[in-house]
Amino acid sequence: MIRKSLTPLSNFVFKPSVQVSSFAPSVWSEFSPLAMKHKSINLGQGFPDFDPPELLINALRRTLDQGGFHQYTRSAGHMRLVNALANTYSSLFDRQLDPLTEIATTVGASEGLFATIQSIVNRGDEVILMEPFFDIYTGAVLMAGGELRYVSLKERGARGADGARLASQWQIDWSELERAITPKTKMILINNPHNPTGKVWSREELMRLCDIVKRHPNIVLVSDEVYEFMTFDDAKHTRVATLPGMFERTVTVCSSGKTFSSTGWKIGWVIGPKPIITAIANTHQYIPFSVSTMSQEAVAVAFENAGKQGYYEKLREMYQGKRDRLFKGLTEAGLDPVCPQGTYFILADTSKIKLKGDQGQNTSITGIGKHLRDWNVCRWLTTDIGVTAIPPSAFYSDEHAHEAANYARFTFCKQDQVLDNANKALLKLNKLY
Ligand code: PMP
Ligand code: GLN
């Protein structure tokens, strides 16, 4: 028998904290579940559908067999990993990096960004993001009490000689950036190579950015470089921290999830000058305290061997092949794609798709984004064409979401057969235009 409670009706009322009150399920809660529900080919969320390289798997096996990596490790970073990172990145940064003070490991780049933003941004400080931006940045800024300001990357320049749209056409208006900077600006956050456009910032563009940043002694530049080893053709990835006068004011954020195709391991790191990395490492003590020891040991071993085994070249070659495969498919499906110089994403143009009635609106899992064309198109692509993409307005402020109306973002970090199946399914679009 269930006893009736003698306590009066509860007076408990839950209200989330003010700083998170605007948070709701994000684009990731909508599209992977929707793809699963409709058995659609998921070219939405960027995670490889293949296992990490043997280099990493063997390192993990050996680490497990060896034993002794099951307890907490050094909070600011497992020694073997920070040493391996200092060895790898010192040549890439053209300076000897101190593994103890200029590098800290984090729970993926996500926590790296979160800890960085909490360590730098005061209540009321302004943070400038370049739209479209990876969606996670806004949450971290709001949790720090910062104010968001936006500058847009827009498709501006000319197409390539062969008529293809190029990621390098996505450029910022420098005067717009200068106007966005105020005495309250504390941080500018860039992503290079850039998700979702696939742009790799040119050295000239970065020099121009740095000239502006260096005029403001309080501004820290955060450069999210998680796709650092995925660049194609002759695109050259310049690390903004290596430009004159920039190391002291730049935090570079990286992720082994991308480099070693292991997004679920959540191993990331931040690289920068001692005062900033010290602040981030101190903050990190109060977030996860430390990062998985076993995984850090394995990632360290992978880094120790990657260069010798030509791993980075193989990674580039694999992804360039996959990019070409999907790019061809999107072109043949009439989606006029933007050719990426880096990352594992392609933006495609959906303007020829004409949705009828409430197509794409009634299949929502989370109920969000119903009023936005790109969300409806991506839902309809999932349910009616069998291929899932991400609506890029998730990477814009509400105010500018309409700029993404005619785009969809497809990822090519999938097996070739899966890309071929997606390409075949997308050909159905040609009959519907
Ligand atoms: N930055 C960008 C631009 C990303 O695409 C991702 C991928 N989720 C992250 C940061 C986060 O990386 P991680 O999975 O290592 O947290
Ligand atoms: N970075 C990946 C993307 O942009 C995954 C994002 C996520 O799962 N939060 O698709």
GROMACS .gro file of C-alpha atoms and ligand atoms in nm:
model
  459
    1MET     CA    1   0.000   0.000   0.000
    2ILE     CA    2   0.132   0.347  -0.088
    3ARG     CA    3   0.119   0.578   0.214
    4LYS     CA    4  -0.025   0.917   0.147
    5SER     CA    5   0.226   1.186   0.216
    6LEU     CA    6   0.142   1.396   0.520
    7THR     CA    7   0.357   1.684   0.400
    8PRO     CA    8   0.173   1.977   0.245
    9LEU     CA    9   0.204   2.045  -0.129
   10SER     CA   10   0.562   2.129  -0.219
   11ASN     CA   11   0.653   2.496  -0.231
   12PHE     CA   12   0.960   2.417  -0.440
   13VAL     CA   13   0.995   2.624  -0.758
   14PHE     CA   14   1.293   2.565  -0.983
   15LYS     CA   15   1.438   2.848  -1.186
   16PRO     CA   16   1.761   2.803  -1.380
   17SER     CA   17   2.028   3.062  -1.310
   18VAL     CA   18   1.990   3.388  -1.498
   19GLN     CA   19   2.309   3.331  -1.696
   20VAL     CA   20   2.180   3.002  -1.846
   21SER     CA   21   1.812   3.093  -1.868
   22SER     CA   22   1.830   3.144  -2.247
   23PHE     CA   23   1.983   2.798  -2.305
   24ALA     CA   24   1.772   2.539  -2.488
   25PRO     CA   25   1.848   2.212  -2.670
   26SER     CA   26   2.087   2.296  -2.949
   27VAL     CA   27   2.110   2.196  -3.313
   28TRP     CA   28   2.297   1.876  -3.213
   29SER     CA   29   1.993   1.753  -3.016
   30GLU     CA   30   1.780   1.787  -3.325
   31PHE     CA   31   1.966   1.643  -3.619
   32SER     CA   32   2.154   1.329  -3.507
   33PRO     CA   33   1.838   1.192  -3.333
   34LEU     CA   34   1.631   1.290  -3.639
   35ALA     CA   35   1.877   1.111  -3.870
   36MET     CA   36   1.857   0.799  -3.651
   37LYS     CA   37   1.479   0.809  -3.636
   38HIS     CA   38   1.445   0.830  -4.015
   39LYS     CA   39   1.747   0.608  -4.092
   40SER     CA   40   1.892   0.894  -4.290
   41ILE     CA   41   2.261   0.912  -4.387
   42ASN     CA   42   2.404   1.143  -4.126
   43LEU     CA   43   2.630   1.404  -4.286
   44GLY     CA   44   2.523   1.647  -4.014
   45GLN     CA   45   2.717   1.635  -3.688
   46GLY     CA   46   3.092   1.624  -3.749
   47PHE     CA   47   3.220   1.298  -3.604
   48PRO     CA   48   3.404   1.030  -3.801
   49ASP     CA   49   3.208   0.707  -3.858
   50PHE     CA   50   3.537   0.514  -3.868
   51ASP     CA   51   3.776   0.415  -3.590
   52PRO     CA   52   4.081   0.619  -3.493
   53PRO     CA   53   4.417   0.529  -3.654
   54GLU     CA   54   4.607   0.220  -3.533
   55LEU     CA   55   4.865   0.466  -3.404
   56LEU     CA   56   4.622   0.576  -3.133
   57ILE     CA   57   4.443   0.245  -3.077
   58ASN     CA   58   4.772   0.058  -3.025
   59ALA     CA   59   4.892   0.329  -2.789
   60LEU     CA   60   4.575   0.288  -2.581
   61ARG     CA   61   4.609  -0.092  -2.579
   62ARG     CA   62   4.969  -0.067  -2.461
   63THR     CA   63   4.876   0.190  -2.198
   64LEU     CA   64   4.602  -0.036  -2.063
   65ASP     CA   65   4.830  -0.342  -2.061
   66GLN     CA   66   5.107  -0.151  -1.889
   67GLY     CA   67   4.871  -0.043  -1.608
   68GLY     CA   68   4.910   0.246  -1.367
   69PHE     CA   69   4.707   0.509  -1.552
   70HIS     CA   70   4.377   0.482  -1.369
   71GLN     CA   71   4.404   0.767  -1.119
   72TYR     CA   72   4.405   1.145  -1.144
   73THR     CA   73   4.700   1.298  -1.318
   74ARG     CA   74   4.855   1.645  -1.302
   75SER     CA   75   4.571   1.900  -1.320
   76ALA     CA   76   4.730   2.125  -1.583
   77GLY     CA   77   4.813   1.829  -1.805
   78HIS     CA   78   4.955   1.477  -1.793
   79MET     CA   79   5.335   1.517  -1.810
   80ARG     CA   80   5.392   1.282  -2.102
   81LEU     CA   81   5.126   1.460  -2.306
   82VAL     CA   82   5.240   1.817  -2.236
   83ASN     CA   83   5.596   1.710  -2.321
   84ALA     CA   84   5.481   1.548  -2.647
   85LEU     CA   85   5.276   1.859  -2.730
   86ALA     CA   86   5.572   2.090  -2.659
   87ASN     CA   87   5.786   1.875  -2.891
   88THR     CA   88   5.526   1.877  -3.167
   89TYR     CA   89   5.420   2.240  -3.147
   90SER     CA   90   5.754   2.412  -3.078
   91SER     CA   91   5.849   2.381  -3.446
   92LEU     CA   92   5.498   2.472  -3.558
   93PHE     CA   93   5.506   2.786  -3.339
   94ASP     CA   94   5.869   2.876  -3.428
   95ARG     CA   95   5.955   2.897  -3.057
   96GLN     CA   96   6.051   2.664  -2.774
   97LEU     CA   97   5.727   2.605  -2.582
   98ASP     CA   98   5.748   2.536  -2.208
   99PRO     CA   99   5.537   2.225  -2.141
  100LEU     CA  100   5.479   2.330  -1.779
  101THR     CA  101   5.365   2.687  -1.827
  102GLU     CA  102   5.264   2.744  -2.189
  103ILE     CA  103   5.040   2.440  -2.248
  104ALA     CA  104   4.744   2.304  -2.050
  105THR     CA  105   4.528   2.005  -2.139
  106THR     CA  106   4.149   2.019  -2.124
  107VAL     CA  107   3.841   1.804  -2.172
  108GLY     CA  108   3.833   1.852  -2.547
  109ALA     CA  109   3.868   2.187  -2.717
  110SER     CA  110   3.523   2.257  -2.572
  111GLU     CA  111   3.651   2.280  -2.216
  112GLY     CA  112   3.963   2.456  -2.345
  113LEU     CA  113   3.740   2.729  -2.486
  114PHE     CA  114   3.518   2.734  -2.178
  115ALA     CA  115   3.808   2.762  -1.931
  116THR     CA  116   3.976   3.024  -2.151
  117ILE     CA  117   3.666   3.239  -2.170
  118GLN     CA  118   3.594   3.209  -1.794
  119SER     CA  119   3.956   3.307  -1.725
  120ILE     CA  120   3.956   3.620  -1.940
  121VAL     CA  121   3.607   3.766  -1.969
  122ASN     CA  122   3.461   3.981  -1.690
  123ARG     CA  123   3.094   4.056  -1.641
  124GLY     CA  124   3.006   4.321  -1.900
  125ASP     CA  125   3.316   4.268  -2.115
  126GLU     CA  126   3.250   4.238  -2.487
  127VAL     CA  127   3.356   3.939  -2.697
  128ILE     CA  128   3.359   3.961  -3.076
  129LEU     CA  129   3.267   3.648  -3.273
  130MET     CA  130   3.288   3.611  -3.649
  131GLU     CA  131   2.959   3.485  -3.791
  132PRO     CA  132   2.911   3.204  -3.875
  133PHE     CA  133   3.076   3.076  -3.554
  134PHE     CA  134   3.085   2.732  -3.390
  135ASP     CA  135   2.778   2.742  -3.165
  136ILE     CA  136   2.951   2.652  -2.839
  137TYR     CA  137   3.125   2.992  -2.806
  138THR     CA  138   2.812   3.186  -2.715
  139GLY     CA  139   2.723   2.968  -2.414
  140ALA     CA  140   3.068   3.007  -2.260
  141VAL     CA  141   3.061   3.386  -2.304
  142LEU     CA  142   2.714   3.413  -2.149
  143MET     CA  143   2.819   3.196  -1.853
  144ALA     CA  144   3.108   3.436  -1.793
  145GLY     CA  145   2.862   3.728  -1.798
  146GLY     CA  146   3.015   3.864  -2.120
  147GLU     CA  147   2.834   4.049  -2.397
  148LEU     CA  148   2.837   3.912  -2.749
  149ARG     CA  149   2.920   4.124  -3.052
  150TYR     CA  150   2.925   3.994  -3.407
  151VAL     CA  151   3.118   4.065  -3.722
  152SER     CA  152   3.018   3.871  -4.030
  153LEU     CA  153   3.214   3.664  -4.269
  154LYS     CA  154   3.030   3.698  -4.601
  155GLU     CA  155   3.076   3.542  -4.941
  156ARG     CA  156   3.224   3.845  -5.118
  157GLY     CA  157   3.506   3.772  -5.361
  158ALA     CA  158   3.503   3.611  -5.707
  159ARG     CA  159   3.447   3.240  -5.776
  160GLY     CA  160   3.740   3.021  -5.880
  161ALA     CA  161   3.861   2.993  -6.240
  162ASP     CA  162   3.650   2.677  -6.289
  163GLY     CA  163   3.338   2.858  -6.166
  164ALA     CA  164   3.335   2.687  -5.826
  165ARG     CA  165   3.252   2.879  -5.511
  166LEU     CA  166   3.553   2.900  -5.281
  167ALA     CA  167   3.574   2.914  -4.903
  168SER     CA  168   3.834   3.190  -4.946
  169GLN     CA  169   3.552   3.410  -5.079
  170TRP     CA  170   3.420   3.430  -4.722
  171GLN     CA  171   3.577   3.749  -4.597
  172ILE     CA  172   3.525   4.003  -4.325
  173ASP     CA  173   3.472   4.371  -4.371
  174TRP     CA  174   3.762   4.525  -4.178
  175SER     CA  175   3.582   4.848  -4.109
  176GLU     CA  176   3.295   4.647  -3.957
  177LEU     CA  177   3.548   4.484  -3.722
  178GLU     CA  178   3.701   4.819  -3.628
  179ARG     CA  179   3.353   4.958  -3.555
  180ALA     CA  180   3.269   4.657  -3.337
  181ILE     CA  181   3.565   4.720  -3.106
  182THR     CA  182   3.489   4.937  -2.801
  183PRO     CA  183   3.678   5.011  -2.478
  184LYS     CA  184   3.486   4.712  -2.331
  185THR     CA  185   3.614   4.461  -2.589
  186LYS     CA  186   3.817   4.194  -2.408
  187MET     CA  187   3.834   3.913  -2.660
  188ILE     CA  188   3.814   3.839  -3.031
  189LEU     CA  189   3.756   3.475  -3.116
  190ILE     CA  190   3.845   3.331  -3.455
  191ASN     CA  191   3.830   2.978  -3.593
  192ASN     CA  192   4.098   2.875  -3.842
  193PRO     CA  193   4.040   2.650  -4.041
  194HIS     CA  194   3.681   2.763  -4.013
  195ASN     CA  195   3.375   2.556  -3.935
  196PRO     CA  196   3.132   2.574  -4.120
  197THR     CA  197   3.272   2.749  -4.433
  198GLY     CA  198   3.601   2.556  -4.465
  199LYS     CA  199   3.790   2.885  -4.495
  200VAL     CA  200   4.161   2.889  -4.408
  201TRP     CA  201   4.251   3.245  -4.312
  202SER     CA  202   4.529   3.378  -4.534
  203ARG     CA  203   4.845   3.519  -4.379
  204GLU     CA  204   4.753   3.863  -4.517
  205GLU     CA  205   4.409   3.850  -4.354
  206LEU     CA  206   4.561   3.744  -4.021
  207MET     CA  207   4.824   4.021  -4.043
  208ARG     CA  208   4.546   4.272  -4.094
  209LEU     CA  209   4.353   4.129  -3.799
  210CYS     CA  210   4.665   4.144  -3.582
  211ASP     CA  211   4.732   4.507  -3.677
  212ILE     CA  212   4.388   4.592  -3.543
  213VAL     CA  213   4.418   4.374  -3.230
  214LYS     CA  214   4.759   4.513  -3.141
  215ARG     CA  215   4.618   4.866  -3.125
  216HIS     CA  216   4.413   4.757  -2.820
  217PRO     CA  217   4.625   4.652  -2.521
  218ASN     CA  218   4.336   4.475  -2.342
  219ILE     CA  219   4.224   4.245  -2.621
  220VAL     CA  220   4.309   3.875  -2.611
  221LEU     CA  221   4.281   3.684  -2.937
  222VAL     CA  222   4.153   3.328  -2.908
  223SER     CA  223   4.221   3.111  -3.211
  224ASP     CA  224   4.025   2.787  -3.231
  225GLU     CA  225   4.247   2.569  -3.452
  226VAL     CA  226   4.093   2.226  -3.399
  227TYR     CA  227   4.107   2.151  -3.775
  228GLU     CA  228   4.476   2.253  -3.792
  229PHE     CA  229   4.589   1.933  -3.969
  230MET     CA  230   4.306   1.925  -4.224
  231THR     CA  231   4.396   2.166  -4.501
  232PHE     CA  232   4.371   2.096  -4.873
  233ASP     CA  233   4.527   2.182  -5.208
  234ASP     CA  234   4.772   2.468  -5.159
  235ALA     CA  235   4.598   2.620  -4.856
  236LYS     CA  236   4.853   2.713  -4.593
  237HIS     CA  237   4.740   2.727  -4.232
  238THR     CA  238   4.910   3.019  -4.058
  239ARG     CA  239   4.904   3.008  -3.679
  240VAL     CA  240   4.809   3.355  -3.572
  241ALA     CA  241   5.016   3.316  -3.252
  242THR     CA  242   5.331   3.302  -3.469
  243LEU     CA  243   5.279   3.647  -3.621
  244PRO     CA  244   5.491   3.932  -3.482
  245GLY     CA  245   5.387   4.042  -3.133
  246MET     CA  246   5.097   3.798  -3.113
  247PHE     CA  247   5.214   3.510  -2.893
  248GLU     CA  248   5.179   3.717  -2.576
  249ARG     CA  249   4.814   3.796  -2.648
  250THR     CA  250   4.689   3.477  -2.819
  251VAL     CA  251   4.544   3.151  -2.691
  252THR     CA  252   4.540   2.866  -2.945
  253VAL     CA  253   4.287   2.588  -2.884
  254CYS     CA  254   4.332   2.236  -3.028
  255SER     CA  255   4.170   1.892  -3.013
  256SER     CA  256   4.290   1.534  -3.052
  257GLY     CA  257   3.929   1.445  -3.135
  258LYS     CA  258   3.982   1.593  -3.482
  259THR     CA  259   4.350   1.513  -3.533
  260PHE     CA  260   4.318   1.149  -3.426
  261SER     CA  261   3.954   1.089  -3.531
  262SER     CA  262   3.847   1.028  -3.172
  263THR     CA  263   3.587   1.292  -3.084
  264GLY     CA  264   3.451   1.081  -2.798
  265TRP     CA  265   3.779   1.085  -2.608
  266LYS     CA  266   3.749   1.458  -2.545
  267ILE     CA  267   4.118   1.544  -2.518
  268GLY     CA  268   4.212   1.902  -2.600
  269TRP     CA  269   4.474   2.161  -2.507
  270VAL     CA  270   4.543   2.531  -2.503
  271ILE     CA  271   4.874   2.692  -2.594
  272GLY     CA  272   4.973   3.047  -2.505
  273PRO     CA  273   5.187   3.275  -2.291
  274LYS     CA  274   5.253   3.182  -1.929
  275PRO     CA  275   5.028   3.445  -1.761
  276ILE     CA  276   4.722   3.343  -1.963
  277ILE     CA  277   4.786   2.967  -1.949
  278THR     CA  278   4.840   2.993  -1.573
  279ALA     CA  279   4.501   3.160  -1.536
  280ILE     CA  280   4.336   2.895  -1.756
  281ALA     CA  281   4.504   2.609  -1.568
  282ASN     CA  282   4.387   2.760  -1.239
  283THR     CA  283   4.031   2.784  -1.370
  284HIS     CA  284   4.047   2.431  -1.509
  285GLN     CA  285   4.114   2.306  -1.151
  286TYR     CA  286   3.757   2.409  -1.071
  287ILE     CA  287   3.594   2.259  -1.382
  288PRO     CA  288   3.706   1.896  -1.431
  289PHE     CA  289   4.027   1.933  -1.221
  290SER     CA  290   4.209   1.692  -1.451
  291VAL     CA  291   4.159   1.510  -1.780
  292SER     CA  292   4.139   1.130  -1.835
  293THR     CA  293   4.488   0.998  -1.757
  294MET     CA  294   4.470   0.688  -1.974
  295SER     CA  295   4.357   0.881  -2.280
  296GLN     CA  296   4.620   1.153  -2.231
  297GLU     CA  297   4.894   0.891  -2.209
  298ALA     CA  298   4.772   0.729  -2.532
  299VAL     CA  299   4.743   1.063  -2.715
  300ALA     CA  300   5.098   1.145  -2.597
  301VAL     CA  301   5.231   0.821  -2.749
  302ALA     CA  302   5.038   0.891  -3.072
  303PHE     CA  303   5.198   1.237  -3.098
  304GLU     CA  304   5.543   1.092  -3.030
  305ASN     CA  305   5.502   0.866  -3.335
  306ALA     CA  306   5.276   1.064  -3.570
  307GLY     CA  307   5.543   1.275  -3.742
  308LYS     CA  308   5.779   0.978  -3.797
  309GLN     CA  309   5.498   0.775  -3.955
  310GLY     CA  310   5.386   1.051  -4.193
  311TYR     CA  311   5.049   1.052  -4.017
  312TYR     CA  312   4.958   1.417  -4.085
  313GLU     CA  313   5.017   1.380  -4.460
  314LYS     CA  314   4.800   1.065  -4.465
  315LEU     CA  315   4.523   1.241  -4.273
  316ARG     CA  316   4.528   1.531  -4.519
  317GLU     CA  317   4.527   1.298  -4.818
  318MET     CA  318   4.237   1.095  -4.678
  319TYR     CA  319   4.025   1.402  -4.609
  320GLN     CA  320   4.109   1.569  -4.939
  321GLY     CA  321   3.985   1.255  -5.117
  322LYS     CA  322   3.664   1.259  -4.913
  323ARG     CA  323   3.618   1.632  -4.976
  324ASP     CA  324   3.649   1.578  -5.352
  325ARG     CA  325   3.404   1.289  -5.339
  326LEU     CA  326   3.132   1.482  -5.155
  327PHE     CA  327   3.201   1.806  -5.345
  328LYS     CA  328   3.140   1.624  -5.674
  329GLY     CA  329   2.819   1.470  -5.538
  330LEU     CA  330   2.685   1.802  -5.411
  331THR     CA  331   2.769   1.965  -5.745
  332GLU     CA  332   2.590   1.689  -5.939
  333ALA     CA  333   2.290   1.730  -5.709
  334GLY     CA  334   2.268   2.099  -5.809
  335LEU     CA  335   2.370   2.228  -5.467
  336ASP     CA  336   2.649   2.460  -5.591
  337PRO     CA  337   2.883   2.385  -5.298
  338VAL     CA  338   3.151   2.609  -5.149
  339CYS     CA  339   3.487   2.434  -5.192
  340PRO     CA  340   3.653   2.412  -4.847
  341GLN     CA  341   4.025   2.480  -4.801
  342GLY     CA  342   4.019   2.298  -4.467
  343THR     CA  343   3.800   2.126  -4.199
  344TYR     CA  344   3.568   1.837  -4.284
  345PHE     CA  345   3.265   2.045  -4.381
  346ILE     CA  346   3.114   2.176  -4.705
  347LEU     CA  347   2.853   2.449  -4.725
  348ALA     CA  348   2.601   2.392  -5.002
  349ASP     CA  349   2.342   2.619  -5.159
  350THR     CA  350   1.985   2.495  -5.122
  351SER     CA  351   1.810   2.788  -5.290
  352LYS     CA  352   1.679   2.568  -5.575
  353ILE     CA  353   1.483   2.354  -5.325
  354LYS     CA  354   1.123   2.473  -5.303
  355LEU     CA  355   0.953   2.345  -4.989
  356LYS     CA  356   0.579   2.302  -5.016
  357GLY     CA  357   0.325   2.368  -4.739
  358ASP     CA  358   0.460   2.268  -4.401
  359GLN     CA  359   0.739   2.044  -4.535
  360GLY     CA  360   1.020   2.022  -4.282
  361GLN     CA  361   0.821   2.185  -4.005
  362ASN     CA  362   0.634   1.893  -3.851
  363THR     CA  363   0.918   1.650  -3.804
  364SER     CA  364   1.101   1.845  -3.537
  365ILE     CA  365   1.232   1.652  -3.237
  366THR     CA  366   1.313   1.952  -3.022
  367GLY     CA  367   1.061   2.201  -3.161
  368ILE     CA  368   1.333   2.453  -3.234
  369GLY     CA  369   1.411   2.641  -3.552
  370LYS     CA  370   1.073   2.575  -3.713
  371HIS     CA  371   1.045   2.922  -3.854
  372LEU     CA  372   1.386   2.913  -4.024
  373ARG     CA  373   1.416   2.803  -4.384
  374ASP     CA  374   1.752   2.628  -4.344
  375TRP     CA  375   1.619   2.420  -4.052
  376ASN     CA  376   1.313   2.317  -4.252
  377VAL     CA  377   1.523   2.231  -4.555
  378CYS     CA  378   1.761   2.020  -4.342
  379ARG     CA  379   1.471   1.838  -4.175
  380TRP     CA  380   1.313   1.774  -4.515
  381LEU     CA  381   1.645   1.652  -4.659
  382THR     CA  382   1.654   1.404  -4.369
  383THR     CA  383   1.296   1.277  -4.396
  384ASP     CA  384   1.238   1.295  -4.773
  385ILE     CA  385   1.581   1.261  -4.934
  386GLY     CA  386   1.751   1.048  -4.669
  387VAL     CA  387   2.058   1.266  -4.612
  388THR     CA  388   2.109   1.482  -4.303
  389ALA     CA  389   2.290   1.817  -4.299
  390ILE     CA  390   2.317   2.092  -4.038
  391PRO     CA  391   2.135   2.425  -4.079
  392PRO     CA  392   2.411   2.688  -4.053
  393SER     CA  393   2.185   2.948  -3.891
  394ALA     CA  394   2.272   2.759  -3.570
  395PHE     CA  395   2.608   2.934  -3.618
  396TYR     CA  396   2.457   3.285  -3.634
  397SER     CA  397   2.302   3.522  -3.381
  398ASP     CA  398   1.920   3.532  -3.394
  399GLU     CA  399   1.945   3.873  -3.552
  400HIS     CA  400   2.148   3.745  -3.848
  401ALA     CA  401   2.007   3.390  -3.876
  402HIS     CA  402   1.837   3.482  -4.205
  403GLU     CA  403   2.181   3.511  -4.369
  404ALA     CA  404   2.203   3.131  -4.356
  405ALA     CA  405   1.858   3.070  -4.510
  406ASN     CA  406   1.990   2.913  -4.832
  407TYR     CA  407   2.280   2.711  -4.693
  408ALA     CA  408   2.317   2.360  -4.551
  409ARG     CA  409   2.638   2.220  -4.401
  410PHE     CA  410   2.743   1.867  -4.497
  411THR     CA  411   3.033   1.679  -4.337
  412PHE     CA  412   3.265   1.440  -4.521
  413CYS     CA  413   3.425   1.270  -4.218
  414LYS     CA  414   3.244   0.950  -4.318
  415GLN     CA  415   3.338   0.629  -4.495
  416ASP     CA  416   3.362   0.656  -4.874
  417GLN     CA  417   3.073   0.414  -4.921
  418VAL     CA  418   2.855   0.631  -4.696
  419LEU     CA  419   2.949   0.941  -4.898
  420ASP     CA  420   2.868   0.755  -5.221
  421ASN     CA  421   2.529   0.651  -5.085
  422ALA     CA  422   2.459   1.009  -4.980
  423ASN     CA  423   2.560   1.139  -5.323
  424LYS     CA  424   2.328   0.890  -5.488
  425ALA     CA  425   2.036   0.988  -5.264
  426LEU     CA  426   2.098   1.359  -5.325
  427LEU     CA  427   2.066   1.309  -5.704
  428LYS     CA  428   1.689   1.278  -5.642
  429LEU     CA  429   1.689   1.655  -5.591
  430ASN     CA  430   1.747   1.714  -5.963
  431LYS     CA  431   1.396   1.589  -6.041
  432LEU     CA  432   1.242   1.827  -5.788
  433TYR     CA  433   1.389   2.162  -5.889
  434PMP     N1  434   3.575   2.411  -3.214
  434PMP     C1  435   3.523   2.377  -3.332
  434PMP     C2  436   3.530   2.474  -3.444
  434PMP     C3  437   3.464   2.251  -3.349
  434PMP     O1  438   3.412   2.219  -3.467
  434PMP     C4  439   3.461   2.162  -3.241
  434PMP     C5  440   3.401   2.026  -3.262
  434PMP     N2  441   3.301   1.992  -3.173
  434PMP     C6  442   3.515   2.203  -3.118
  434PMP     C7  443   3.571   2.329  -3.108
  434PMP     C8  444   3.511   2.117  -2.996
  434PMP     O2  445   3.610   2.021  -2.998
  434PMP     P1  446   3.612   1.900  -2.893
  434PMP     O3  447   3.527   1.792  -2.950
  434PMP     O4  448   3.757   1.863  -2.883
  434PMP     O5  449   3.558   1.951  -2.764
  435GLN     N1  450   3.229   2.008  -3.418
  435GLN     C1  451   3.132   1.915  -3.468
  435GLN     C2  452   3.041   1.986  -3.566
  435GLN     O1  453   3.052   2.104  -3.586
  435GLN     C3  454   3.053   1.849  -3.358
  435GLN     C4  455   2.976   1.942  -3.274
  435GLN     C5  456   2.910   1.882  -3.155
  435GLN     O2  457   2.885   1.764  -3.152
  435GLN     N2  458   2.883   1.961  -3.059
  435GLN     O3  459   2.962   1.920  -3.626
   0.00000   0.00000   0.00000
